C-alpha cells in the first residue's frame, strides 16, 4: 500500500470513528481538532489519539512532523472546521468523491466569482510549506462550509501528502486543474441548456 493510500485510509477511518461517537463526545473531539488549526502536528495533546495513532517506530524517531503527519493533521482539522455547528450525523464529507478542484469549481457561480475563486485556488496551489497550505485551505474550507459543499477529506489528505513532494505536487495540481475546468464546463453547459 502506498503512503498516500495509508494517509487516505487513516483519515477515512478517523472520520468514521468520530461519526460513531455520541453527539456530545463527537462535539468535544471536533472542538479539540479545531484547536489544531494553524498549529503543527503534535502541538495539541488532546488530539494526539486522532492524528498520531497509526505511527510506526521509524516515524516516531523523526525530528519534526512527517509529511504523513502533516497531511493527516491538516485534513482532520479542516474536517472539524467544516463540521462546526453541524450535527455529526450531517457529515460534510462527500460520499461520492467530490475532490478539492471540483468543490472549488462549485463555488464559481458566475464569471466574477469564477475569477475570484480561481485566484484563491492558484494561491493555495502556490503554497510551498504545509503551514501556508493549511492557511489557504482553511479559507477555502470556510467557503465550502458557507456554501454547503461537501468534499472528500480523505482524498484531500492524500493530495496534501503528495503536495509535499515536487513530482507529487505537479500531479495534484494537474488533477485540481482538471477537476476545476471540467466541472466549470459542465456547469456552463447546464446554464446554456436553460437559456
Coordinates of N, CA and C in Angstrom, one line a residue:
X1 N 0.9 -1.2 0.0 CA 0.0 0.0 0.0 C 0.9 1.2 0.0
X2 N 0.6 2.2 -0.8 CA 1.4 3.4 -0.9 C 1.1 4.3 0.3
X3 N 2.1 5.2 0.6 CA 1.9 6.1 1.7 C 0.7 7.0 1.6
X4 N 0.4 7.4 0.3 CA -0.8 8.2 0.1 C -2.0 7.4 0.5
X5 N -2.1 6.2 0.1 CA -3.3 5.3 0.4 C -3.4 5.1 1.9
X6 N -2.2 5.0 2.6 CA -2.3 4.9 4.1 C -2.9 6.1 4.7
X7 N -2.4 7.3 4.2 CA -3.0 8.5 4.7 C -4.5 8.6 4.5
X8 N -4.9 8.3 3.3 CA -6.3 8.4 3.0 C -7.1 7.4 3.8
X9 N -6.7 6.2 4.0 CA -7.4 5.2 4.8 C -7.4 5.6 6.2
X10 N -6.4 6.2 6.8 CA -6.3 6.6 8.2 C -7.3 7.7 8.4
X11 N -7.4 8.7 7.5 CA -8.3 9.8 7.7 C -9.7 9.4 7.5
X12 N -10.0 8.5 6.6 CA -11.3 7.9 6.4 C -11.8 7.2 7.7
X13 N -10.9 6.4 8.2 CA -11.2 5.7 9.4 C -11.5 6.6 10.6
X14 N -10.7 7.7 10.8 CA -10.8 8.6 11.9 C -12.2 9.3 11.8
X15 N -12.5 9.8 10.6 CA -13.8 10.5 10.4 C -14.9 9.5 10.7
X16 N -14.8 8.3 10.3 CA -15.9 7.3 10.6 C -16.0 7.1 12.1
X17 N -14.8 7.0 12.7 CA -14.8 6.8 14.2 C -15.5 8.0 14.9
X18 N -15.3 9.2 14.5 CA -15.9 10.3 15.0 C -17.4 10.3 14.9
X19 N -17.8 9.8 13.7 CA -19.3 9.8 13.4 C -20.0 8.8 14.2
X20 N -19.3 7.8 14.8 CA -19.9 6.7 15.6 C -20.0 7.2 17.1
X21 N -19.3 8.3 17.4 CA -19.4 8.7 18.8 C -20.7 9.3 19.2
X22 N -21.0 9.4 20.4 CA -22.3 10.1 20.8 C -22.1 11.6 20.5
X23 N -23.2 12.3 20.2 CA -23.1 13.7 19.8 C -22.2 14.6 20.8
X24 N -22.4 14.4 22.1 CA -21.5 15.2 23.0 C -20.0 14.9 22.9
X25 N -19.7 13.6 22.8 CA -18.3 13.2 22.7 C -17.8 13.6 21.3
X26 N -18.5 13.4 20.2 CA -18.1 13.9 18.9 C -17.9 15.4 18.9
X27 N -18.8 16.1 19.5 CA -18.6 17.6 19.5 C -17.3 18.0 20.2
X28 N -17.0 17.3 21.3 CA -15.7 17.6 22.0 C -14.5 17.2 21.2
X29 N -14.5 16.1 20.5 CA -13.4 15.7 19.6 C -13.2 16.8 18.5
X30 N -14.3 17.2 17.9 CA -14.3 18.1 16.8 C -13.8 19.5 17.3
X31 N -14.2 19.9 18.5 CA -13.7 21.2 19.1 C -12.2 21.1 19.3
X32 N -11.7 20.0 19.8 CA -10.3 19.8 20.1 C -9.5 19.8 18.7
X33 N -10.1 19.1 17.7 CA -9.4 19.2 16.4 C -9.4 20.6 15.8
X34 N -10.4 21.3 16.0 CA -10.4 22.7 15.5 C -9.3 23.6 16.2
X35 N -9.0 23.2 17.5 CA -7.9 23.9 18.2 C -6.6 23.7 17.5
X36 N -6.5 22.6 16.7 CA -5.3 22.3 15.9 C -5.1 23.2 14.7
X37 N -6.1 23.9 14.3 CA -5.9 24.8 13.1 C -4.8 25.8 13.3
X38 N -3.9 25.9 12.3 CA -2.9 26.8 12.4 C -1.7 26.3 13.3
X39 N -1.8 25.1 13.8 CA -0.8 24.6 14.6 C -0.1 23.4 13.8
X40 N 1.0 23.0 14.4 CA 1.8 21.9 13.8 C 1.2 20.5 14.4
X41 N 1.4 19.4 13.7 CA 1.0 18.2 14.2 C 1.7 17.9 15.6
X42 N 1.0 17.4 16.5 CA 1.5 17.1 17.8 C 1.5 18.2 18.8
X43 N 1.2 19.4 18.4 CA 1.2 20.5 19.4 C 0.0 20.5 20.3
X44 N -1.1 19.8 20.0 CA -2.3 19.8 20.8 C -2.5 18.4 21.4
X45 N -2.1 18.2 22.7 CA -2.1 16.8 23.2 C -3.5 16.2 23.2
X46 N -4.6 17.0 23.2 CA -5.9 16.4 23.2 C -6.3 15.8 21.9
X47 N -5.5 16.0 20.8 CA -5.8 15.3 19.5 C -4.8 14.3 19.1
X48 N -3.8 14.0 20.0 CA -2.8 13.0 19.6 C -3.4 11.7 19.2
X49 N -4.4 11.2 19.9 CA -5.0 9.9 19.6 C -5.7 9.9 18.2
X50 N -6.1 11.1 17.7 CA -6.8 11.2 16.5 C -5.8 11.4 15.3
X51 N -4.7 12.1 15.5 CA -3.8 12.4 14.4 C -2.5 11.6 14.4
X52 N -2.1 11.0 15.5 CA -0.8 10.3 15.6 C -0.9 8.8 15.9
X53 N -2.1 8.3 15.9 CA -2.4 6.9 16.4 C -1.7 5.8 15.6
X54 N -1.5 6.0 14.3 CA -1.0 4.9 13.4 C 0.4 5.0 13.1
X55 N 1.2 5.7 13.9 CA 2.6 5.9 13.6 C 3.4 4.6 13.9
X56 N 4.4 4.4 13.0 CA 5.3 3.3 13.2 C 6.6 3.8 14.0
X57 N 7.4 2.8 14.3 CA 8.6 3.2 15.1 C 9.5 4.1 14.4
X58 N 9.7 3.9 13.1 CA 10.5 4.8 12.2 C 10.0 6.3 12.3
X59 N 8.7 6.4 12.2 CA 8.1 7.8 12.2 C 8.3 8.4 13.6
X60 N 8.2 7.6 14.6 CA 8.3 8.1 16.0 C 9.7 8.7 16.3
X61 N 10.7 8.4 15.5 CA 12.1 8.9 15.7 C 12.4 10.1 14.8
X62 N 11.4 10.6 14.0 CA 11.6 11.8 13.2 C 11.8 13.0 14.1
X63 N 12.6 13.9 13.7 CA 12.9 15.2 14.4 C 11.7 16.1 14.5
X64 N 11.0 16.2 13.4 CA 9.8 17.1 13.4 C 8.6 16.3 12.7
X65 N 7.5 17.0 12.5 CA 6.4 16.4 11.9 C 6.7 15.8 10.5
X66 N 6.3 14.6 10.2 CA 6.5 14.0 8.9 C 5.5 14.5 7.9
X67 N 5.7 14.2 6.7 CA 4.7 14.5 5.6 C 3.4 13.9 5.9
X68 N 3.4 12.6 6.3 CA 2.1 11.9 6.6 C 1.4 12.6 7.8
X69 N 2.2 13.0 8.8 CA 1.5 13.6 9.9 C 0.9 15.0 9.5
X70 N 1.6 15.7 8.7 CA 1.1 17.0 8.2 C -0.2 16.8 7.5
X71 N -0.2 15.8 6.6 CA -1.4 15.5 5.8 C -2.6 15.2 6.6
X72 N -2.4 14.3 7.6 CA -3.5 13.8 8.5 C -3.9 15.0 9.3
X73 N -3.0 15.7 9.9 CA -3.3 16.9 10.8 C -4.2 17.9 10.0
X74 N -3.7 18.3 8.9 CA -4.4 19.4 8.1 C -5.8 18.9 7.7
X75 N -5.9 17.7 7.2 CA -7.2 17.1 6.7 C -8.2 17.0 7.9
X76 N -7.7 16.5 9.0 CA -8.7 16.3 10.2 C -9.1 17.6 10.8
X77 N -8.2 18.6 10.9 CA -8.5 19.9 11.5 C -9.5 20.6 10.5
X78 N -9.3 20.5 9.2 CA -10.2 21.1 8.3 C -11.5 20.5 8.3
X79 N -11.5 19.2 8.4 CA -12.8 18.4 8.5 C -13.6 19.0 9.7
X80 N -12.9 19.1 10.9 CA -13.6 19.6 12.1 C -14.1 21.0 11.9
X81 N -13.3 21.8 11.2 CA -13.7 23.2 11.0 C -14.9 23.2 10.1
X82 N -14.9 22.4 9.0 CA -16.1 22.3 8.1 C -17.3 21.8 8.8
X83 N -17.1 20.9 9.8 CA -18.2 20.3 10.5 C -18.8 21.2 11.6
X84 N -18.1 22.3 11.9 CA -18.5 23.2 13.0 C -20.0 23.6 12.9
X85 N -20.7 23.6 14.0 CA -22.1 24.0 14.2 C -23.0 23.0 13.4
X86 N -22.6 21.8 13.1 CA -23.4 20.9 12.4 C -23.5 19.6 13.3
X87 N -24.6 18.9 13.2 CA -24.7 17.6 13.8 C -23.7 16.7 13.2
X88 N -23.0 15.9 14.0 CA -22.0 15.0 13.5 C -22.6 14.0 12.5
X89 N -23.9 13.7 12.5 CA -24.5 12.8 11.5 C -24.7 13.6 10.2
X90 N -24.7 14.9 10.2 CA -24.8 15.7 9.0 C -23.4 15.9 8.5
X91 N -22.8 14.8 7.9 CA -21.4 14.8 7.6 C -21.1 15.7 6.4
X92 N -20.0 16.4 6.6 CA -19.6 17.3 5.5 C -18.6 16.6 4.5
X93 N -18.5 15.3 4.7 CA -17.6 14.5 3.8 C -18.4 14.0 2.7
X94 N -18.0 14.3 1.5 CA -18.7 13.8 0.3 C -18.6 12.3 0.2
X95 N -19.7 11.6 0.1 CA -19.7 10.2 -0.1 C -19.5 9.8 -1.6
X96 N -19.6 10.8 -2.5 CA -19.5 10.4 -3.9 C -18.2 11.0 -4.5
X97 N -17.2 11.2 -3.6 CA -15.9 11.6 -4.1 C -15.7 12.9 -4.7
X98 N -16.3 14.0 -4.1 CA -16.1 15.3 -4.7 C -14.7 15.8 -4.2
X99 N -13.8 15.8 -5.2 CA -12.5 16.2 -4.9 C -12.4 17.7 -4.8
X100 N -11.2 18.2 -4.3 CA -11.0 19.6 -4.0 C -11.2 20.5 -5.2
X101 N -10.6 20.2 -6.3 CA -10.8 21.0 -7.5 C -12.3 21.2 -8.0
X102 N -13.0 20.1 -7.8 CA -14.4 20.1 -8.2 C -15.2 20.9 -7.2
X103 N -14.9 20.8 -5.9 CA -15.6 21.6 -4.9 C -15.3 23.1 -5.1
X104 N -14.1 23.4 -5.4 CA -13.7 24.8 -5.7 C -14.5 25.4 -6.9
X105 N -14.6 24.6 -7.9 CA -15.4 25.0 -9.1 C -16.9 25.2 -8.8
X106 N -17.4 24.5 -7.8 CA -18.8 24.7 -7.5 C -19.1 26.0 -6.8
X107 N -18.0 26.7 -6.3 CA -18.1 28.0 -5.7 C -18.2 29.1 -6.7
X108 N -17.9 28.8 -8.0 CA -17.8 29.8 -9.0 C -19.2 29.8 -9.8
X109 N -20.1 30.6 -9.2 CA -21.4 30.7 -9.8 C -21.5 31.5 -11.0
X110 N -20.6 32.5 -11.2 CA -20.7 33.3 -12.4 C -19.2 33.7 -12.7
X111 N -19.0 34.5 -13.8 CA -17.7 34.8 -14.2 C -16.9 35.6 -13.2
X112 N -17.5 36.5 -12.5 CA -16.8 37.3 -11.5 C -16.4 36.4 -10.3
X113 N -17.3 35.5 -9.9 CA -17.0 34.6 -8.8 C -15.9 33.6 -9.2
X114 N -16.0 33.2 -10.5 CA -15.0 32.2 -11.0 C -13.6 32.8 -11.0
X115 N -13.5 34.1 -11.4 CA -12.2 34.7 -11.4 C -11.6 34.8 -10.0
X116 N -12.5 35.2 -9.0 CA -12.1 35.3 -7.6 C -11.7 34.0 -7.0
X117 N -12.5 33.0 -7.3 CA -12.3 31.6 -6.8 C -11.0 31.0 -7.4
X118 N -10.8 31.2 -8.7 CA -9.7 30.7 -9.4 C -8.4 31.3 -8.8
X119 N -8.5 32.6 -8.5 CA -7.3 33.3 -7.9 C -7.0 32.6 -6.5
X120 N -8.0 32.3 -5.7 CA -7.8 31.7 -4.4 C -7.2 30.3 -4.6
X121 N -7.7 29.5 -5.6 CA -7.2 28.2 -5.9 C -5.7 28.3 -6.3
X122 N -5.4 29.2 -7.1 CA -4.0 29.4 -7.5 C -3.1 29.8 -6.3
X123 N -3.6 30.6 -5.4 CA -2.8 30.9 -4.2 C -2.6 29.7 -3.3
X124 N -3.6 28.9 -3.1 CA -3.5 27.6 -2.4 C -2.5 26.7 -3.1
X125 N -2.6 26.6 -4.4 CA -1.7 25.8 -5.2 C -0.2 26.2 -5.1
X126 N 0.0 27.5 -4.9 CA 1.3 28.0 -4.8 C 2.0 27.9 -3.4
X127 N 1.2 27.3 -2.4 CA 1.8 27.2 -1.1 C 3.0 26.2 -1.1
X128 N 4.1 26.7 -0.6 CA 5.3 25.9 -0.6 C 5.7 25.3 0.8
X129 N 4.8 25.5 1.8 CA 5.1 24.8 3.1 C 3.7 24.3 3.6
X130 N 3.8 23.3 4.4 CA 2.5 22.8 4.9 C 1.7 23.8 5.7
X131 N 2.5 24.7 6.4 CA 1.8 25.8 7.2 C 1.0 26.7 6.3
X132 N 1.6 27.1 5.2 CA 1.0 28.0 4.3 C -0.2 27.3 3.6
X133 N 0.0 26.1 3.2 CA -1.1 25.3 2.6 C -2.3 25.2 3.5
X134 N -2.0 24.9 4.8 CA -3.0 24.8 5.8 C -3.8 26.1 5.9
X135 N -3.1 27.2 5.9 CA -3.8 28.5 6.0 C -4.7 28.8 4.8
X136 N -4.3 28.5 3.6 CA -5.1 28.8 2.4 C -6.3 27.8 2.3
X137 N -6.0 26.5 2.7 CA -7.1 25.5 2.7 C -8.2 25.8 3.7
X138 N -7.7 26.4 4.8 CA -8.7 26.8 5.9 C -9.7 27.9 5.3
X139 N -9.1 28.8 4.6 CA -10.0 29.8 4.0 C -11.0 29.2 3.0
X140 N -10.5 28.3 2.2 CA -11.3 27.6 1.2 C -12.4 26.8 1.9
X141 N -12.0 26.1 3.0 CA -13.0 25.3 3.8 C -14.1 26.2 4.3
X142 N -13.8 27.4 4.7 CA -14.9 28.3 5.2 C -15.9 28.6 4.1
X143 N -15.4 28.7 2.9 CA -16.2 28.9 1.7 C -17.1 27.7 1.4
X144 N -16.5 26.5 1.5 CA -17.3 25.3 1.3 C -18.4 25.2 2.4
X145 N -18.0 25.4 3.6 CA -19.0 25.3 4.7 C -20.1 26.3 4.5
X146 N -19.8 27.5 4.1 CA -20.9 28.5 3.9 C -21.8 28.2 2.7
X147 N -21.2 27.5 1.7 CA -22.0 27.2 0.5 C -22.6 25.8 0.6
X148 N -22.4 25.1 1.7 CA -22.9 23.7 1.9 C -22.4 22.7 0.9
X149 N -21.1 22.9 0.6 CA -20.4 21.9 -0.3 C -19.6 20.9 0.5
X150 N -19.9 19.7 0.3 CA -19.2 18.6 1.0 C -18.0 18.2 0.1
X151 N -16.9 17.8 0.7 CA -15.7 17.4 0.0 C -15.2 16.1 0.5
X152 N -14.4 15.5 -0.2 CA -13.8 14.2 0.1 C -12.5 14.5 0.9
X153 N -12.6 14.5 2.2 CA -11.4 14.8 3.1 C -10.3 13.8 3.0
X154 N -10.6 12.5 2.9 CA -9.6 11.5 2.8 C -8.7 11.7 1.5
X155 N -9.4 12.0 0.4 CA -8.7 12.3 -0.8 C -7.9 13.6 -0.7
X156 N -8.4 14.6 0.0 CA -7.7 15.8 0.2 C -6.5 15.6 1.0
X157 N -6.6 14.7 2.0 CA -5.4 14.3 2.8 C -4.3 13.7 1.9
X158 N -4.7 12.9 1.0 CA -3.8 12.3 0.1 C -3.1 13.4 -0.8
X159 N -3.9 14.3 -1.2 CA -3.4 15.5 -2.0 C -2.4 16.3 -1.2
X160 N -2.7 16.5 0.1 CA -1.8 17.3 0.9 C -0.5 16.5 1.1
X161 N -0.6 15.2 1.3 CA 0.6 14.4 1.4 C 1.5 14.6 0.1
X162 N 0.9 14.4 -1.1 CA 1.5 14.4 -2.4 C 2.1 15.8 -2.6
X163 N 1.4 16.9 -2.2 CA 1.9 18.3 -2.4 C 3.2 18.5 -1.8
X164 N 3.7 17.7 -0.9 CA 4.9 18.0 -0.2 C 6.1 17.4 -1.0
X165 N 5.9 16.8 -2.1 CA 6.9 16.2 -3.0 C 6.8 16.9 -4.3
X166 N 7.9 17.3 -5.0 CA 7.9 18.1 -6.2 C 7.1 17.3 -7.3
X167 N 7.3 16.0 -7.5 CA 6.6 15.3 -8.6 C 5.1 15.1 -8.2
X168 N 4.9 14.9 -6.9 CA 3.5 14.7 -6.4 C 2.7 16.0 -6.5
X169 N 3.4 17.1 -6.2 CA 2.8 18.4 -6.3 C 2.3 18.7 -7.8
X170 N 3.1 18.3 -8.7 CA 2.7 18.5 -10.1 C 1.5 17.7 -10.5
X171 N 1.5 16.5 -10.0 CA 0.3 15.6 -10.2 C -1.0 16.1 -9.6
X172 N -0.8 16.6 -8.3 CA -2.0 17.1 -7.6 C -2.5 18.3 -8.3
X173 N -1.6 19.2 -8.7 CA -2.1 20.5 -9.3 C -2.8 20.2 -10.7
X174 N -2.2 19.2 -11.4 CA -2.9 18.8 -12.7 C -4.3 18.3 -12.4
X175 N -4.4 17.5 -11.4 CA -5.8 16.9 -11.0 C -6.7 18.0 -10.6
X176 N -6.2 19.0 -9.7 CA -7.1 20.1 -9.3 C -7.5 20.9 -10.5
X177 N -6.6 21.2 -11.4 CA -6.9 22.0 -12.5 C -7.9 21.3 -13.4
X178 N -7.7 20.0 -13.7 CA -8.7 19.2 -14.5 C -10.1 19.2 -13.8
X179 N -10.1 18.9 -12.6 CA -11.4 18.9 -11.9 C -12.1 20.3 -11.9
X180 N -11.3 21.3 -11.7 CA -11.9 22.7 -11.7 C -12.5 23.0 -13.1
X181 N -11.7 22.8 -14.2 CA -12.1 23.1 -15.5 C -13.2 22.2 -16.0
X182 N -13.2 20.9 -15.7 CA -14.2 20.0 -16.2 C -15.6 20.4 -15.5
X183 N -15.5 20.6 -14.2 CA -16.8 21.0 -13.5 C -17.3 22.3 -14.0
X184 N -16.4 23.3 -14.3 CA -16.8 24.6 -14.8 C -17.5 24.4 -16.2
X185 N -16.9 23.6 -17.1 CA -17.5 23.4 -18.4 C -18.9 22.7 -18.3
X186 N -19.0 21.7 -17.4 CA -20.3 21.0 -17.2 C -21.3 22.0 -16.7
X187 N -20.9 22.9 -15.7 CA -21.8 23.9 -15.2 C -22.2 24.9 -16.3
X188 N -21.3 25.3 -17.1 CA -21.6 26.2 -18.2 C -22.6 25.6 -19.2
X189 N -22.4 24.3 -19.5 CA -23.3 23.6 -20.5 C -24.7 23.5 -19.9
X190 N -24.8 23.3 -18.6 CA -26.1 23.3 -17.9 C -26.8 24.6 -18.1
X191 N -26.1 25.7 -17.9 CA -26.7 27.0 -18.0 C -27.1 27.3 -19.4
X192 N -26.4 26.9 -20.4 CA -26.8 27.1 -21.8 C -28.0 26.3 -22.1
X193 N -28.2 25.1 -21.5 CA -29.4 24.3 -21.8 C -30.7 25.0 -21.3
X194 N -30.5 25.8 -20.3 CA -31.7 26.5 -19.7 C -32.0 27.8 -20.4
X195 N -31.1 28.3 -21.3 CA -31.4 29.6 -21.9 C -32.3 29.4 -23.1

